[in-house]
Amino acid sequence: MADLFLALIHHPVIDRNGRIVTSAITSLDLHDIARSAHTYGVKRAYIVHPIPEQREFAATVIDHWRFDFGRSFDGRRREALEIIKIVNTLDDAIADASTLSASRPLVVHTSARTSGGMMTSELRHKMEASDAPPVMILFGTGFGMAPSVLERADIVLKAILGPGDYNHLSVRAAVSIILDRLRGR
Amino acid sequence: MADLFLALIHHPVIDRNGRIVTSAITSLDLHDIARSAHTYGVKRAYIVHPIPEQREFAATVIDHWRFDFGRSFDGRRREALEIIKIVNTLDDAIADASTLSASRPLVVHTSARTSGGMMTSELRHKMEASDAPPVMILFGTGFGMAPSVLERADIVLKAILGPGDYNHLSVRAAVSIILDRLRGR
């Protein structure tokens, strides 16, 4: 089974007007995404942010649960947060994952606006092959990743849809659903 | 296709020590769950809380997006929040759904600790029948619903699992994943 990584991208992302911006890290993203990632066997979840103060904020949230109050309050939450790694750029995330898995991961793009693209069921099938390369799934915060991130992708996933046309999931929900489609049982 | 409802239960739920408590409503649950519910065609999402001040808090969060800042900031979020209804008890939720669908919904229990129970794929199949009754999925906040809620259920769903034994999803993630399993495409 392929090693699975994910990266939560805060720059470059777009805002509701399509402008390229840097979004803020939220502590709830860290918690929810760590818990979902650990449930589905993600090897490492990268929080990608170019601003040092924001990376320090994220580290503080995680340390709170690692060392202080959180350790005694909820050990399962601490365990999940340990798979998070905070990095400066997507390249740093790819380099770290490449070292961990001894092979460069296939980079997978996700977006609520992709009408074409690979079905999650097809990616799951690929990932279950015994010689499958590692896979890193990218998720955009804000209103999604900027178009330039798409150029980094080896695979583009089809958008998640329900029965209708409305799809405005939180990034926390999108991460959970895609992980479940790839690894759930 | 069956009418689909969900109810987010804040009492009676258990805390990390297994004590029966009432949990607080969080605004992020309202947002994330409304967005996931609307994406998957949920007819109405009930926020169940016995304390009037908590119900008023939830109403304030929704009104903020319905009337003020939120309406102009993000119309899609307002649209999602309109499917939320805040009620006192599970009985109120069932009564309201029964009126909306002209038939009492099957009540479906979810828990991270159910090793037996119905597979989501089987429930999906049942719900796709042309004469399927409405369905209401219950989700517990805190550390899950108290045992007494189980007695209200017509169907008990098997817990969501990834490849390993760890499953400590947020309720926001669990709602998203179960809706996707029942209605995703």
GROMACS .gro file of C-alpha atoms in nm:
model
  370
    1MET     CA    1   0.000   0.000   0.000
    2ALA     CA    2   0.132   0.346  -0.094
    3ASP     CA    3   0.267   0.577   0.177
    4LEU     CA    4   0.019   0.861   0.209
    5PHE     CA    5   0.102   1.226   0.289
    6LEU     CA    6  -0.103   1.541   0.284
    7ALA     CA    7  -0.016   1.909   0.265
    8LEU     CA    8  -0.240   2.196   0.374
    9ILE     CA    9  -0.149   2.496   0.158
   10HIS     CA   10  -0.183   2.853   0.293
   11HIS     CA   11   0.004   3.024   0.010
   12PRO     CA   12  -0.055   3.082  -0.275
   13VAL     CA   13  -0.431   3.051  -0.230
   14ILE     CA   14  -0.717   3.264  -0.361
   15ASP     CA   15  -0.970   3.468  -0.170
   16ARG     CA   16  -1.340   3.496  -0.252
   17ASN     CA   17  -1.260   3.750  -0.525
   18GLY     CA   18  -0.998   3.530  -0.690
   19ARG     CA   19  -0.703   3.737  -0.566
   20ILE     CA   20  -0.387   3.554  -0.467
   21VAL     CA   21  -0.337   3.576  -0.091
   22THR     CA   22  -0.180   3.403   0.209
   23SER     CA   23  -0.436   3.258   0.449
   24ALA     CA   24  -0.397   3.228   0.826
   25ILE     CA   25  -0.342   2.899   1.005
   26THR     CA   26  -0.633   2.806   1.231
   27SER     CA   27  -0.588   2.583   1.533
   28LEU     CA   28  -0.902   2.390   1.447
   29ASP     CA   29  -0.762   2.294   1.108
   30LEU     CA   30  -0.461   2.147   1.286
   31HIS     CA   31  -0.675   1.944   1.525
   32ASP     CA   32  -0.937   1.818   1.285
   33ILE     CA   33  -0.692   1.740   1.007
   34ALA     CA   34  -0.448   1.564   1.241
   35ARG     CA   35  -0.726   1.344   1.379
   36SER     CA   36  -0.860   1.256   1.033
   37ALA     CA   37  -0.510   1.201   0.893
   38HIS     CA   38  -0.410   0.971   1.178
   39THR     CA   39  -0.736   0.775   1.150
   40TYR     CA   40  -0.662   0.705   0.784
   41GLY     CA   41  -0.298   0.615   0.826
   42VAL     CA   42  -0.140   0.930   0.681
   43LYS     CA   43   0.234   0.913   0.742
   44ARG     CA   44   0.288   1.287   0.783
   45ALA     CA   45   0.057   1.589   0.741
   46TYR     CA   46   0.238   1.907   0.634
   47ILE     CA   47   0.118   2.252   0.730
   48VAL     CA   48   0.269   2.476   0.462
   49HIS     CA   49   0.306   2.846   0.548
   50PRO     CA   50   0.566   3.100   0.427
   51ILE     CA   51   0.540   3.336   0.725
   52PRO     CA   52   0.758   3.250   1.029
   53GLU     CA   53   0.514   3.396   1.285
   54GLN     CA   54   0.238   3.176   1.151
   55ARG     CA   55   0.457   2.867   1.165
   56GLU     CA   56   0.545   2.955   1.524
   57PHE     CA   57   0.176   2.988   1.608
   58ALA     CA   58   0.109   2.641   1.472
   59ALA     CA   59   0.401   2.501   1.670
   60THR     CA   60   0.258   2.656   1.987
   61VAL     CA   61  -0.079   2.489   1.934
   62ILE     CA   62   0.085   2.151   1.890
   63ASP     CA   63   0.322   2.195   2.185
   64HIS     CA   64   0.030   2.283   2.409
   65TRP     CA   65  -0.109   1.936   2.350
   66ARG     CA   66   0.226   1.765   2.347
   67PHE     CA   67   0.365   1.885   2.676
   68ASP     CA   68   0.112   2.060   2.892
   69PHE     CA   69  -0.256   2.041   2.960
   70GLY     CA   70  -0.332   1.834   2.651
   71ARG     CA   71  -0.110   1.540   2.731
   72SER     CA   72  -0.312   1.447   3.035
   73PHE     CA   73  -0.647   1.565   2.899
   74ASP     CA   74  -0.661   1.360   2.581
   75GLY     CA   75  -0.373   1.137   2.481
   76ARG     CA   76  -0.539   1.037   2.155
   77ARG     CA   77  -0.536   1.398   2.041
   78ARG     CA   78  -0.168   1.433   2.122
   79GLU     CA   79  -0.095   1.115   1.928
   80ALA     CA   80  -0.271   1.258   1.621
   81LEU     CA   81  -0.093   1.594   1.639
   82GLU     CA   82   0.244   1.420   1.632
   83ILE     CA   83   0.203   1.344   1.262
   84ILE     CA   84   0.193   1.715   1.180
   85LYS     CA   85   0.504   1.884   1.044
   86ILE     CA   86   0.515   2.258   0.983
   87VAL     CA   87   0.712   2.366   0.677
   88ASN     CA   88   0.787   2.679   0.477
   89THR     CA   89   0.711   2.562   0.124
   90LEU     CA   90   0.560   2.276  -0.073
   91ASP     CA   91   0.913   2.189  -0.186
   92ASP     CA   92   1.013   2.137   0.177
   93ALA     CA   93   0.716   1.905   0.226
   94ILE     CA   94   0.801   1.704  -0.086
   95ALA     CA   95   1.167   1.681   0.017
   96ASP     CA   96   1.079   1.558   0.366
   97ALA     CA   97   0.831   1.300   0.236
   98SER     CA   98   1.084   1.183  -0.023
   99THR     CA   99   1.333   1.117   0.256
  100LEU     CA  100   1.080   0.938   0.474
  101SER     CA  101   0.959   0.710   0.193
  102ALA     CA  102   1.289   0.690   0.002
  103SER     CA  103   1.098   0.792  -0.311
  104ARG     CA  104   0.946   1.116  -0.441
  105PRO     CA  105   0.568   1.124  -0.384
  106LEU     CA  106   0.318   1.171  -0.664
  107VAL     CA  107   0.163   1.513  -0.602
  108VAL     CA  108  -0.218   1.511  -0.615
  109HIS     CA  109  -0.419   1.833  -0.660
  110THR     CA  110  -0.768   1.875  -0.514
  111SER     CA  111  -1.023   2.148  -0.583
  112ALA     CA  112  -1.396   2.199  -0.553
  113ARG     CA  113  -1.392   2.336  -0.907
  114THR     CA  114  -1.234   2.049  -1.105
  115SER     CA  115  -1.498   1.896  -1.331
  116GLY     CA  116  -1.256   1.661  -1.508
  117GLY     CA  117  -0.979   1.479  -1.328
  118MET     CA  118  -0.922   1.137  -1.176
  119MET     CA  119  -1.188   0.967  -0.966
  120THR     CA  120  -1.088   0.896  -0.605
  121SER     CA  121  -1.175   0.528  -0.668
  122GLU     CA  122  -0.911   0.511  -0.943
  123LEU     CA  123  -0.646   0.671  -0.721
  124ARG     CA  124  -0.736   0.428  -0.441
  125HIS     CA  125  -0.687   0.137  -0.679
  126LYS     CA  126  -0.346   0.271  -0.788
  127MET     CA  127  -0.242   0.322  -0.425
  128GLU     CA  128  -0.328  -0.035  -0.331
  129ALA     CA  129  -0.074  -0.180  -0.576
  130SER     CA  130   0.219  -0.346  -0.400
  131ASP     CA  131   0.473  -0.129  -0.586
  132ALA     CA  132   0.271   0.196  -0.559
  133PRO     CA  133   0.481   0.513  -0.518
  134PRO     CA  134   0.408   0.742  -0.222
  135VAL     CA  135   0.129   0.996  -0.270
  136MET     CA  136   0.095   1.350  -0.137
  137ILE     CA  137  -0.251   1.510  -0.148
  138LEU     CA  138  -0.263   1.891  -0.158
  139PHE     CA  139  -0.553   2.081   0.000
  140GLY     CA  140  -0.605   2.455  -0.033
  141THR     CA  141  -0.726   2.681   0.247
  142GLY     CA  142  -0.910   3.008   0.178
  143PHE     CA  143  -1.109   2.966  -0.143
  144GLY     CA  144  -0.867   2.710  -0.283
  145MET     CA  145  -0.515   2.692  -0.421
  146ALA     CA  146  -0.390   2.944  -0.675
  147PRO     CA  147  -0.363   2.819  -1.036
  148SER     CA  148   0.018   2.806  -1.014
  149VAL     CA  149  -0.001   2.515  -0.766
  150LEU     CA  150  -0.180   2.308  -1.029
  151GLU     CA  151   0.141   2.304  -1.235
  152ARG     CA  152   0.313   2.112  -0.956
  153ALA     CA  153   0.063   1.826  -0.966
  154ASP     CA  154   0.115   1.482  -1.118
  155ILE     CA  155  -0.252   1.392  -1.072
  156VAL     CA  156  -0.561   1.614  -1.053
  157LEU     CA  157  -0.854   1.474  -0.857
  158LYS     CA  158  -1.213   1.525  -0.965
  159ALA     CA  159  -1.411   1.748  -0.728
  160ILE     CA  160  -1.619   1.586  -0.454
  161LEU     CA  161  -1.988   1.610  -0.530
  162GLY     CA  162  -2.311   1.526  -0.355
  163PRO     CA  163  -2.641   1.468  -0.531
  164GLY     CA  164  -2.671   1.833  -0.647
  165ASP     CA  165  -2.448   2.110  -0.778
  166TYR     CA  166  -2.373   2.281  -0.446
  167ASN     CA  167  -2.030   2.189  -0.307
  168HIS     CA  168  -1.890   2.431  -0.055
  169LEU     CA  169  -1.723   2.200   0.194
  170SER     CA  170  -1.482   2.324   0.458
  171VAL     CA  171  -1.122   2.215   0.398
  172ARG     CA  172  -1.157   2.004   0.714
  173ALA     CA  173  -1.451   1.817   0.560
  174ALA     CA  174  -1.280   1.780   0.221
  175VAL     CA  175  -0.969   1.629   0.382
  176SER     CA  176  -1.181   1.379   0.579
  177ILE     CA  177  -1.390   1.275   0.281
  178ILE     CA  178  -1.099   1.227   0.043
  179LEU     CA  179  -0.903   1.026   0.302
  180ASP     CA  180  -1.209   0.808   0.362
  181ARG     CA  181  -1.253   0.750  -0.010
  182LEU     CA  182  -0.885   0.652  -0.041
  183ARG     CA  183  -0.845   0.448   0.277
  184GLY     CA  184  -1.181   0.396   0.452
  185ARG     CA  185  -1.328   0.059   0.535
  186MET     CA  186  -3.443   0.859  -0.290
  187ALA     CA  187  -3.506   0.887   0.085
  188ASP     CA  188  -3.534   1.229   0.248
  189LEU     CA  189  -3.224   1.272   0.462
  190PHE     CA  190  -3.205   1.455   0.797
  191LEU     CA  191  -2.937   1.480   1.059
  192ALA     CA  192  -2.939   1.571   1.427
  193LEU     CA  193  -2.639   1.692   1.626
  194ILE     CA  194  -2.695   1.584   1.987
  195HIS     CA  195  -2.555   1.790   2.278
  196HIS     CA  196  -2.744   1.606   2.554
  197PRO     CA  197  -2.723   1.339   2.678
  198VAL     CA  198  -2.363   1.288   2.571
  199ILE     CA  199  -2.064   1.148   2.759
  200ASP     CA  200  -1.741   1.320   2.854
  201ARG     CA  201  -1.394   1.164   2.840
  202ASN     CA  202  -1.460   0.987   3.171
  203GLY     CA  203  -1.792   0.839   3.055
  204ARG     CA  204  -2.003   1.075   3.265
  205ILE     CA  205  -2.332   1.196   3.119
  206VAL     CA  206  -2.309   1.567   3.041
  207THR     CA  207  -2.446   1.844   2.821
  208SER     CA  208  -2.192   1.979   2.571
  209ALA     CA  209  -2.170   2.333   2.442
  210ILE     CA  210  -2.268   2.436   2.089
  211THR     CA  211  -1.970   2.558   1.887
  212SER     CA  212  -2.013   2.798   1.597
  213LEU     CA  213  -1.772   2.599   1.387
  214ASP     CA  214  -1.986   2.287   1.416
  215LEU     CA  215  -2.278   2.489   1.280
  216HIS     CA  216  -2.077   2.616   0.983
  217ASP     CA  217  -1.898   2.297   0.888
  218ILE     CA  218  -2.199   2.073   0.936
  219ALA     CA  219  -2.434   2.308   0.747
  220ARG     CA  220  -2.194   2.320   0.453
  221SER     CA  221  -2.148   1.941   0.445
  222ALA     CA  222  -2.520   1.877   0.494
  223HIS     CA  223  -2.619   2.113   0.213
  224THR     CA  224  -2.356   1.963  -0.019
  225TYR     CA  225  -2.508   1.618   0.032
  226GLY     CA  226  -2.872   1.721  -0.001
  227VAL     CA  227  -2.973   1.697   0.365
  228LYS     CA  228  -3.326   1.836   0.397
  229ARG     CA  229  -3.281   1.979   0.745
  230ALA     CA  230  -2.999   1.960   1.002
  231TYR     CA  231  -3.118   1.978   1.363
  232ILE     CA  232  -2.906   2.124   1.640
  233VAL     CA  233  -3.046   1.961   1.954
  234HIS     CA  234  -2.981   2.140   2.283
  235PRO     CA  235  -3.193   2.148   2.602
  236ILE     CA  236  -3.062   2.482   2.735
  237PRO     CA  237  -3.237   2.798   2.606
  238GLU     CA  238  -2.924   3.018   2.625
  239GLN     CA  239  -2.734   2.773   2.408
  240ARG     CA  240  -3.013   2.763   2.151
  241GLU     CA  241  -3.015   3.143   2.147
  242PHE     CA  242  -2.639   3.146   2.091
  243ALA     CA  243  -2.678   2.916   1.790
  244ALA     CA  244  -2.956   3.136   1.653
  245THR     CA  245  -2.729   3.440   1.683
  246VAL     CA  246  -2.454   3.271   1.483
  247ILE     CA  247  -2.695   3.185   1.206
  248ASP     CA  248  -2.862   3.527   1.203
  249HIS     CA  249  -2.523   3.694   1.172
  250TRP     CA  250  -2.479   3.521   0.838
  251ARG     CA  251  -2.841   3.551   0.735
  252PHE     CA  252  -2.888   3.923   0.780
  253ASP     CA  253  -2.568   4.111   0.837
  254PHE     CA  254  -2.208   4.088   0.736
  255GLY     CA  255  -2.237   3.730   0.618
  256ARG     CA  256  -2.503   3.780   0.357
  257SER     CA  257  -2.279   3.999   0.147
  258PHE     CA  258  -1.955   3.821   0.238
  259ASP     CA  259  -2.045   3.469   0.135
  260GLY     CA  260  -2.389   3.389   0.001
  261ARG     CA  261  -2.311   3.019  -0.026
  262ARG     CA  262  -2.249   2.999   0.346
  263ARG     CA  263  -2.580   3.170   0.420
  264GLU     CA  264  -2.756   2.927   0.189
  265ALA     CA  265  -2.609   2.631   0.381
  266LEU     CA  266  -2.698   2.773   0.724
  267GLU     CA  267  -3.062   2.801   0.620
  268ILE     CA  268  -3.106   2.425   0.646
  269ILE     CA  269  -3.025   2.436   1.019
  270LYS     CA  270  -3.307   2.420   1.271
  271ILE     CA  271  -3.241   2.457   1.642
  272VAL     CA  272  -3.458   2.239   1.866
  273ASN     CA  273  -3.492   2.144   2.231
  274THR     CA  274  -3.508   1.765   2.209
  275LEU     CA  275  -3.465   1.477   1.969
  276ASP     CA  276  -3.842   1.429   1.981
  277ASP     CA  277  -3.886   1.782   1.846
  278ALA     CA  278  -3.647   1.703   1.562
  279ILE     CA  279  -3.830   1.380   1.477
  280ALA     CA  280  -4.168   1.556   1.490
  281ASP     CA  281  -4.050   1.834   1.259
  282ALA     CA  282  -3.895   1.592   1.010
  283SER     CA  283  -4.211   1.378   1.018
  284THR     CA  284  -4.416   1.682   0.920
  285LEU     CA  285  -4.176   1.785   0.645
  286SER     CA  286  -4.163   1.437   0.492
  287ALA     CA  287  -4.516   1.327   0.584
  288SER     CA  288  -4.364   1.014   0.736
  289ARG     CA  289  -4.166   0.935   1.052
  290PRO     CA  290  -3.793   0.904   0.976
  291LEU     CA  291  -3.592   0.594   1.056
  292VAL     CA  292  -3.353   0.699   1.333
  293VAL     CA  293  -2.991   0.599   1.269
  294HIS     CA  294  -2.733   0.588   1.549
  295THR     CA  295  -2.362   0.655   1.487
  296SER     CA  296  -2.067   0.598   1.718
  297ALA     CA  297  -1.693   0.552   1.693
  298ARG     CA  298  -1.727   0.253   1.926
  299THR     CA  299  -1.979   0.033   1.739
  300SER     CA  300  -1.801  -0.277   1.614
  301GLY     CA  301  -2.120  -0.445   1.487
  302GLY     CA  302  -2.395  -0.256   1.311
  303MET     CA  303  -2.505  -0.184   0.956
  304MET     CA  304  -2.252  -0.089   0.687
  305THR     CA  305  -2.302   0.257   0.534
  306SER     CA  306  -2.314   0.088   0.192
  307GLU     CA  307  -2.619  -0.114   0.300
  308LEU     CA  308  -2.796   0.195   0.434
  309ARG     CA  309  -2.716   0.378   0.108
  310HIS     CA  310  -2.873   0.094  -0.089
  311LYS     CA  311  -3.189   0.104   0.129
  312MET     CA  312  -3.213   0.482   0.091
  313GLU     CA  313  -3.194   0.464  -0.287
  314ALA     CA  314  -3.516   0.255  -0.310
  315SER     CA  315  -3.803   0.449  -0.466
  316ASP     CA  316  -4.028   0.388  -0.163
  317ALA     CA  317  -3.756   0.444   0.101
  318PRO     CA  318  -3.876   0.610   0.424
  319PRO     CA  319  -3.700   0.926   0.542
  320VAL     CA  320  -3.383   0.878   0.745
  321MET     CA  321  -3.243   1.084   1.035
  322ILE     CA  322  -2.878   1.030   1.127
  323LEU     CA  323  -2.779   1.111   1.487
  324PHE     CA  324  -2.432   1.241   1.570
  325GLY     CA  325  -2.301   1.288   1.923
  326THR     CA  326  -2.083   1.579   2.034
  327GLY     CA  327  -1.844   1.551   2.332
  328PHE     CA  328  -1.719   1.193   2.348
  329GLY     CA  329  -2.034   1.054   2.189
  330MET     CA  330  -2.399   1.000   2.272
  331ALA     CA  331  -2.505   0.851   2.605
  332PRO     CA  332  -2.623   0.487   2.595
  333SER     CA  333  -2.987   0.594   2.643
  334VAL     CA  334  -2.992   0.752   2.294
  335LEU     CA  335  -2.915   0.412   2.143
  336GLU     CA  336  -3.259   0.290   2.255
  337ARG     CA  337  -3.420   0.546   2.026
  338ALA     CA  338  -3.249   0.410   1.714
  339ASP     CA  339  -3.406   0.194   1.444
  340ILE     CA  340  -3.066   0.132   1.282
  341VAL     CA  341  -2.716   0.132   1.432
  342LEU     CA  342  -2.433   0.214   1.192
  343LYS     CA  343  -2.097   0.042   1.209
  344ALA     CA  344  -1.814   0.275   1.316
  345ILE     CA  345  -1.605   0.446   1.049
  346LEU     CA  346  -1.259   0.294   1.028
  347GLY     CA  347  -0.940   0.362   0.842
  348PRO     CA  348  -0.668   0.105   0.784
  349GLY     CA  349  -0.574   0.081   1.154
  350ASP     CA  350  -0.748   0.076   1.491
  351TYR     CA  351  -0.722   0.449   1.570
  352ASN     CA  352  -1.046   0.636   1.502
  353HIS     CA  353  -1.079   0.964   1.683
  354LEU     CA  354  -1.249   1.181   1.423
  355SER     CA  355  -1.405   1.516   1.507
  356VAL     CA  356  -1.785   1.515   1.484
  357ARG     CA  357  -1.744   1.753   1.190
  358ALA     CA  358  -1.534   1.495   1.006
  359ALA     CA  359  -1.765   1.206   1.099
  360VAL     CA  360  -2.069   1.394   0.963
  361SER     CA  361  -1.889   1.468   0.635
  362ILE     CA  362  -1.766   1.114   0.585
  363ILE     CA  363  -2.099   0.945   0.659
  364LEU     CA  364  -2.287   1.186   0.431
  365ASP     CA  365  -2.035   1.119   0.154
  366ARG     CA  366  -2.072   0.744   0.199
  367LEU     CA  367  -2.451   0.775   0.178
  368ARG     CA  368  -2.482   1.034  -0.097
  369GLY     CA  369  -2.143   1.109  -0.254
  370ARG     CA  370  -2.067   1.071  -0.622
   0.00000   0.00000   0.00000
